[in-house]
Tab-separated table of C-alpha atoms in Angstrom:
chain	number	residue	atom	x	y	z
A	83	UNK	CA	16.840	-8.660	36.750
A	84	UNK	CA	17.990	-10.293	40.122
A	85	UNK	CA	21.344	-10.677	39.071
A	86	UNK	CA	21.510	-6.850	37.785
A	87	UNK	CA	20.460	-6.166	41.738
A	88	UNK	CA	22.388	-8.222	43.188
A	89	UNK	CA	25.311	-6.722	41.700
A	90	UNK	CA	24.447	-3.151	42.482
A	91	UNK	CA	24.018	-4.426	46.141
A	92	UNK	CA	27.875	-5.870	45.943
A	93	UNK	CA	28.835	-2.435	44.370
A	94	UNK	CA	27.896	-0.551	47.274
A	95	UNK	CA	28.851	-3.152	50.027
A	96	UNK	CA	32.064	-3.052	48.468
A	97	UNK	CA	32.663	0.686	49.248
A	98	UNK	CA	32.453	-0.712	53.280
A	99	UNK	CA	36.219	-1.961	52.930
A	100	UNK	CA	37.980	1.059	51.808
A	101	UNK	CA	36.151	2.903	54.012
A	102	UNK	CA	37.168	1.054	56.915
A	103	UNK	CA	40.513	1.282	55.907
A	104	UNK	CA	40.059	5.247	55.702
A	105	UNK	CA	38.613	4.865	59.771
A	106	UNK	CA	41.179	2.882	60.503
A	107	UNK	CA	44.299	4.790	58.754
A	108	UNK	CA	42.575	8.335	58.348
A	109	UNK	CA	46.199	10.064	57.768
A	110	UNK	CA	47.019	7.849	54.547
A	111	UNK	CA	46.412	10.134	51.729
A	112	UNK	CA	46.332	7.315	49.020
A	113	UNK	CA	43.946	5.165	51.313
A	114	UNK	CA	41.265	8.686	51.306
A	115	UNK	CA	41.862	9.091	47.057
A	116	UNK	CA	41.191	5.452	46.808
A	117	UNK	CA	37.645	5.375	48.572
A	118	UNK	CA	36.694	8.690	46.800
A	119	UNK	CA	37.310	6.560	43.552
A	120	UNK	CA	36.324	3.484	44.474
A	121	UNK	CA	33.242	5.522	45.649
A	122	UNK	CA	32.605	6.892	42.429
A	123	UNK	CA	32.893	3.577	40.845
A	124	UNK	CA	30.146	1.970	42.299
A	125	UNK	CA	28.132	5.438	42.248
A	126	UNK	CA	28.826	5.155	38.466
A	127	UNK	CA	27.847	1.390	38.137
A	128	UNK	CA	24.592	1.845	40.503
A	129	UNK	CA	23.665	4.671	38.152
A	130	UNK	CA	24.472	2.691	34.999
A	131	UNK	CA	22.529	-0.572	35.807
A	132	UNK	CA	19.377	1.585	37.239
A	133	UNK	CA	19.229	3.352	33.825
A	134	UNK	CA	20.005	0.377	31.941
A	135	UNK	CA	16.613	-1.454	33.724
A	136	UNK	CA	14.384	1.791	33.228
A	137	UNK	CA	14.956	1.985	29.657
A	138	UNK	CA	14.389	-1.853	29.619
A	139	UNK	CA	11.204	-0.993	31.559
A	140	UNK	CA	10.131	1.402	29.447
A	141	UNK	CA	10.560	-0.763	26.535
A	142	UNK	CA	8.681	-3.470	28.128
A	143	UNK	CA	5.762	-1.222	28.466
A	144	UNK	CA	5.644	0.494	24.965
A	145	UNK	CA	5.729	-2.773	23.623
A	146	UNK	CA	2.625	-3.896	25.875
A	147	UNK	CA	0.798	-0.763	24.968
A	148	UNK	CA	1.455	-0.945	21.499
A	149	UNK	CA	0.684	-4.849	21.657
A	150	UNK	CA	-2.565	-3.893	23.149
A	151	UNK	CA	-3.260	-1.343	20.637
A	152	UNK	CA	-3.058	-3.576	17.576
A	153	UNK	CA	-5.527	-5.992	19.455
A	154	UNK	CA	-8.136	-3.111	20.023
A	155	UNK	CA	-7.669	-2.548	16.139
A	156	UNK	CA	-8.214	-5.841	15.400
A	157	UNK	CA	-11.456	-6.163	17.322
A	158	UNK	CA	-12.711	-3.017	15.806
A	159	UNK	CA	-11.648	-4.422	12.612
A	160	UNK	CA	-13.460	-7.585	13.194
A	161	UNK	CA	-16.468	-5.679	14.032
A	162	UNK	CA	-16.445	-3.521	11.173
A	163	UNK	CA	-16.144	-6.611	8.689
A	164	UNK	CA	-18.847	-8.169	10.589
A	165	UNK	CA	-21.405	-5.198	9.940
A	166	UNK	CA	-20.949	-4.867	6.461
A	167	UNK	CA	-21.274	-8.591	6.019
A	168	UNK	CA	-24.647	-7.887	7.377
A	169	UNK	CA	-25.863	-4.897	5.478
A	170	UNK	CA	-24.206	-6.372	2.344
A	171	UNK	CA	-26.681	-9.191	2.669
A	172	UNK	CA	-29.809	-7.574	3.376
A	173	UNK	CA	-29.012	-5.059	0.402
A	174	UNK	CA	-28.737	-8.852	-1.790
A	175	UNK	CA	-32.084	-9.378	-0.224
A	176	UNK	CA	-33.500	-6.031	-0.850
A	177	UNK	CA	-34.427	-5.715	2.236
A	178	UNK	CA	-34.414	-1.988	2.926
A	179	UNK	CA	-36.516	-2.163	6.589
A	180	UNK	CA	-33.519	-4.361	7.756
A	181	UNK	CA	-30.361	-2.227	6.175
A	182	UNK	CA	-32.125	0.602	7.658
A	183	UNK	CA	-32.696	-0.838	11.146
A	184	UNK	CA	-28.931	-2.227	10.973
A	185	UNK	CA	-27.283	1.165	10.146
A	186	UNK	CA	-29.304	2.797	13.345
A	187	UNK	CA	-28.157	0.234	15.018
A	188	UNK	CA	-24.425	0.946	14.430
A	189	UNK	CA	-24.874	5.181	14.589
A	190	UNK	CA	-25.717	4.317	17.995
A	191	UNK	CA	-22.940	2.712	19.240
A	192	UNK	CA	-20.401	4.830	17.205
A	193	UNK	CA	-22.228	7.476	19.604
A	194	UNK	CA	-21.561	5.579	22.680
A	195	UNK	CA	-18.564	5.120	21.262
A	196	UNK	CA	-17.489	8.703	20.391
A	197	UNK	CA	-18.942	9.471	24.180
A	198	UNK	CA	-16.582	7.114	25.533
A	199	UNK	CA	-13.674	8.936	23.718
A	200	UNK	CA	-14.982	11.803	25.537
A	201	UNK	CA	-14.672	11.202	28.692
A	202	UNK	CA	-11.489	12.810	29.067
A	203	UNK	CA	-9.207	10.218	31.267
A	204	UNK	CA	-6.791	8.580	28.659
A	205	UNK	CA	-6.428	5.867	31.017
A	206	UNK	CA	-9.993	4.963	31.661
A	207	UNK	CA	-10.734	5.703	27.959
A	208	UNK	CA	-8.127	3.373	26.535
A	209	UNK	CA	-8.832	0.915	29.384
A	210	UNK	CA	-12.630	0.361	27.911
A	211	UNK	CA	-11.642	0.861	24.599
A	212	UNK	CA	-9.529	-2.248	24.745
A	213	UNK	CA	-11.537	-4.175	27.269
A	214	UNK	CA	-12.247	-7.112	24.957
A	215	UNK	CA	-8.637	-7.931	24.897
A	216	UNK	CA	-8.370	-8.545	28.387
A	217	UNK	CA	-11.469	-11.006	28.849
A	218	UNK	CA	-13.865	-13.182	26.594
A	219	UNK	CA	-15.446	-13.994	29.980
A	220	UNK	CA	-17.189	-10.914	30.424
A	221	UNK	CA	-18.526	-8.169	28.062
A	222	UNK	CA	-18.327	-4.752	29.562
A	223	UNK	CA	-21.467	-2.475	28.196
A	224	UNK	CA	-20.921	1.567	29.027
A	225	UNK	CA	-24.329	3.806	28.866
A	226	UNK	CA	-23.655	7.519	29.508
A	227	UNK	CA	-25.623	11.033	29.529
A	228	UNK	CA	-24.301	13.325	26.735
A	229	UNK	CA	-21.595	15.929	27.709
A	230	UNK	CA	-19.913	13.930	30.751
A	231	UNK	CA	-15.936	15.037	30.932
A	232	UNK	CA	-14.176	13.432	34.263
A	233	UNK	CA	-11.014	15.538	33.441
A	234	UNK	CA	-13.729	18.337	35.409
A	235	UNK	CA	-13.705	16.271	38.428
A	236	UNK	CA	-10.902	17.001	41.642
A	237	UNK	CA	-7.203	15.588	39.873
A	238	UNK	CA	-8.450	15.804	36.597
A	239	UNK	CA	-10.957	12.874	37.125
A	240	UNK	CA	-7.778	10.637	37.425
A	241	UNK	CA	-8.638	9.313	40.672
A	242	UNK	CA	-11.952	8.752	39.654
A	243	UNK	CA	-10.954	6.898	36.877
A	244	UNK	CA	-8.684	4.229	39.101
A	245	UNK	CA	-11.565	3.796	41.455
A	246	UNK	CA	-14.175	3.075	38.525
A	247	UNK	CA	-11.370	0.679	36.681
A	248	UNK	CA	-10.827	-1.111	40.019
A	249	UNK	CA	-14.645	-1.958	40.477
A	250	UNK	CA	-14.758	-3.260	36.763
A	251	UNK	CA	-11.757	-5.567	37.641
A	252	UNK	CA	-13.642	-6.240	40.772
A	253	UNK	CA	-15.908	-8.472	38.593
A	254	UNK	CA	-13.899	-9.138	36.057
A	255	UNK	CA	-11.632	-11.076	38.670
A	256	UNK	CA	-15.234	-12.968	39.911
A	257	UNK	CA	-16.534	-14.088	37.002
A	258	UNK	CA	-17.164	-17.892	36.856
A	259	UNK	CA	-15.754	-19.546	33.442
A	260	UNK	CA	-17.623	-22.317	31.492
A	261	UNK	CA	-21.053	-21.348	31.990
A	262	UNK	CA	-22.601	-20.859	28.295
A	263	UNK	CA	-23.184	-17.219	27.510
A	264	UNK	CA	-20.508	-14.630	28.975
A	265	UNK	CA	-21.161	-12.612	31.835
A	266	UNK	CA	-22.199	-9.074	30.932
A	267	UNK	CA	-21.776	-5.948	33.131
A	268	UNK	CA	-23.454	-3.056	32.537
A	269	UNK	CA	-21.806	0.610	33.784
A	270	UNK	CA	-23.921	3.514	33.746
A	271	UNK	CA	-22.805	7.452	34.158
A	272	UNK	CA	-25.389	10.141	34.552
A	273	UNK	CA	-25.511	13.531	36.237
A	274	UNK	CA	-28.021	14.442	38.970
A	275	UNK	CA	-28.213	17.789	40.459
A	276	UNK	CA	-24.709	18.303	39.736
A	277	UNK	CA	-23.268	15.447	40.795
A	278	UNK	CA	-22.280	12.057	39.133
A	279	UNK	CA	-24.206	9.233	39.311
A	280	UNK	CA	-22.426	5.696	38.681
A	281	UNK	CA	-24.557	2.413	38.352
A	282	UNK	CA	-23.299	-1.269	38.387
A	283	UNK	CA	-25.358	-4.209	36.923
A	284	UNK	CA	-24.197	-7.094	36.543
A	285	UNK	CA	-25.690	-10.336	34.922
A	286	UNK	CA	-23.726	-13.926	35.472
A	287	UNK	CA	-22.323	-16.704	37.883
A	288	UNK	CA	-19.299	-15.127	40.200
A	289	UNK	CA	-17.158	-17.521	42.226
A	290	UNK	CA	-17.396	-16.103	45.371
A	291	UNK	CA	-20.026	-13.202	45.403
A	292	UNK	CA	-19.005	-12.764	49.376
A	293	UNK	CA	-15.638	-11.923	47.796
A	294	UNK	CA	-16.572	-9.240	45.138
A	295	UNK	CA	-18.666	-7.968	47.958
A	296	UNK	CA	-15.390	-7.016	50.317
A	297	UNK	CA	-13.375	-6.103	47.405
A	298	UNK	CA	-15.858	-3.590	46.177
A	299	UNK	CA	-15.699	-2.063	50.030
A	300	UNK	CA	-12.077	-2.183	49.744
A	301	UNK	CA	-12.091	-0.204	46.894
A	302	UNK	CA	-14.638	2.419	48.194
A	303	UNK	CA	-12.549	3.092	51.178
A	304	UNK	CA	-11.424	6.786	50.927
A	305	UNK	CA	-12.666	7.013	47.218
A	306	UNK	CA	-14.892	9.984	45.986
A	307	UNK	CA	-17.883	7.415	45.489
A	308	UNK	CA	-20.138	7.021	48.147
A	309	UNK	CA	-22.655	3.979	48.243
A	310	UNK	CA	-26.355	5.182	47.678
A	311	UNK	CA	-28.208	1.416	46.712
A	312	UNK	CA	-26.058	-1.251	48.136
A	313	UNK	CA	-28.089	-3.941	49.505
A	314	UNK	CA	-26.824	-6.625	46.598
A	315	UNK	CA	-23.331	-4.994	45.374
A	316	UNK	CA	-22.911	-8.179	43.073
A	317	UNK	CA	-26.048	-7.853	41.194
A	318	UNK	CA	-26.849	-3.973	41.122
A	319	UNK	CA	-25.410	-0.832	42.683
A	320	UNK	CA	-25.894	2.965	42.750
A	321	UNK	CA	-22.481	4.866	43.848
A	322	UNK	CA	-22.476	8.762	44.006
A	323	UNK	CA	-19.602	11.639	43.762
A	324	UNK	CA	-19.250	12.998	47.068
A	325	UNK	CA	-18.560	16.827	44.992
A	326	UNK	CA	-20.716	17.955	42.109
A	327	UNK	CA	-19.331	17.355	38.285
């Protein structure tokens, strides 16, 4: 990649000799058709090598999107197996009061679930969708109020979305590895009056909780959240939409 800019930056220095020679012998007609082409050379090869590292780009990140899409499946997968291991077993037992319990258990979280999908910010939906896959240090855990679509907020929610993602990594960058049990945060999204009610908790050793404390402000500055409980940011915190939902 530095050698692809490099010589895009030599193509276009290279267009400062024949132009000199056009300042210095502006009456040569051959010296003026020569820096036109040579000027349309380098035009030609700048435009090449820029396309040539955007498609590579884009390939880059279809690959990491579709890389990240076969983990989420996987996990789901996993999951899946897992709960029919389970109810297979207590239907070998006979025990009804347990396959019952069990099957609640997973029509609530394909509600959450289905909630999530909801939300209507592809980003933020994929982005907790696939959280698993970015961390075994901490499990993310999203409770929500029926019938909450961001896409209704100012920019479609997107904004919204980058703020909320940048708290989670806020954490997720904190967490302290190699203490038993992972770290579990908590996000909760409600509506109050019209307006959208976030809530933090978090449960686990950080490495710096001074740290997540000015990164959290950092990521508040100019956002749409306003801070309504923030006496102990690393453990629990209320944020607020400035504009109803």
């Amino acid at each position: 990649m530095d050698r692809i800019r490099m010589a895009r930056q030599s193509a276009a220095a290279s267009v400062v000799l024949p132009c000199a020679a056009v300042l210095i012998w502006p009456s040569s007609v051959w010296l003026v058709v020569l820096f036109l082409l040579w000027t349309m050379a380098a035009a030609g090869f700048w435009i090449k090598t820029e396309r040539n590292e955007q498609e590579k780009r884009l390939a880059r990140t279809v690959h990491m999107l579709q890389t990240a899409s076969i983990k989420t499946l996987n996990h789901h997968r996993h999951d899946w197996m897992n709960d029919l291991q389970v109810l297979f077993g207590y239907i070998r037992m006979n025990k009804l009061d347990k396959t019952v319990e069990y099957v609640e258990k997973i029509r609530v979280r394909m509600t959450e679930e289905s909630q999530i999908a909801k939300l209507g910010v592809p980003s933020l939906i994929s982005y907790i969708q696939s959280f698993r896959t970015l961390t075994n240090a901490m499990q993310l855990q999203v409770k929500m109020d029926e019938d909450i679509h961001l896409n209704e907020l100012p920019n479609e929610g997107r904004d919204f979305a980058e703020t909320l993602m940048s708290l989670i990594n806020a954490y997720r960058f904190q967490v302290k590895t190699g203490y038993g049990d992972p770290a579990t945060l908590t996000l909760k999204l409600s509506k109050e009056e019209g307006t959208l009610v976030v809530t933090f908790q978090y449960e686990g050793e950080l490495t710096s909780e001074q740290q997540l404390t000015d990164k959290i402000k950092q990521q508040l500055e100019g956002a749409s959240l306003h801070a309504v409980k923030f006496d102990n940011p690393q453990r629990n915190m209320v944020l607020k939409t400035e504009r109803r939902a």
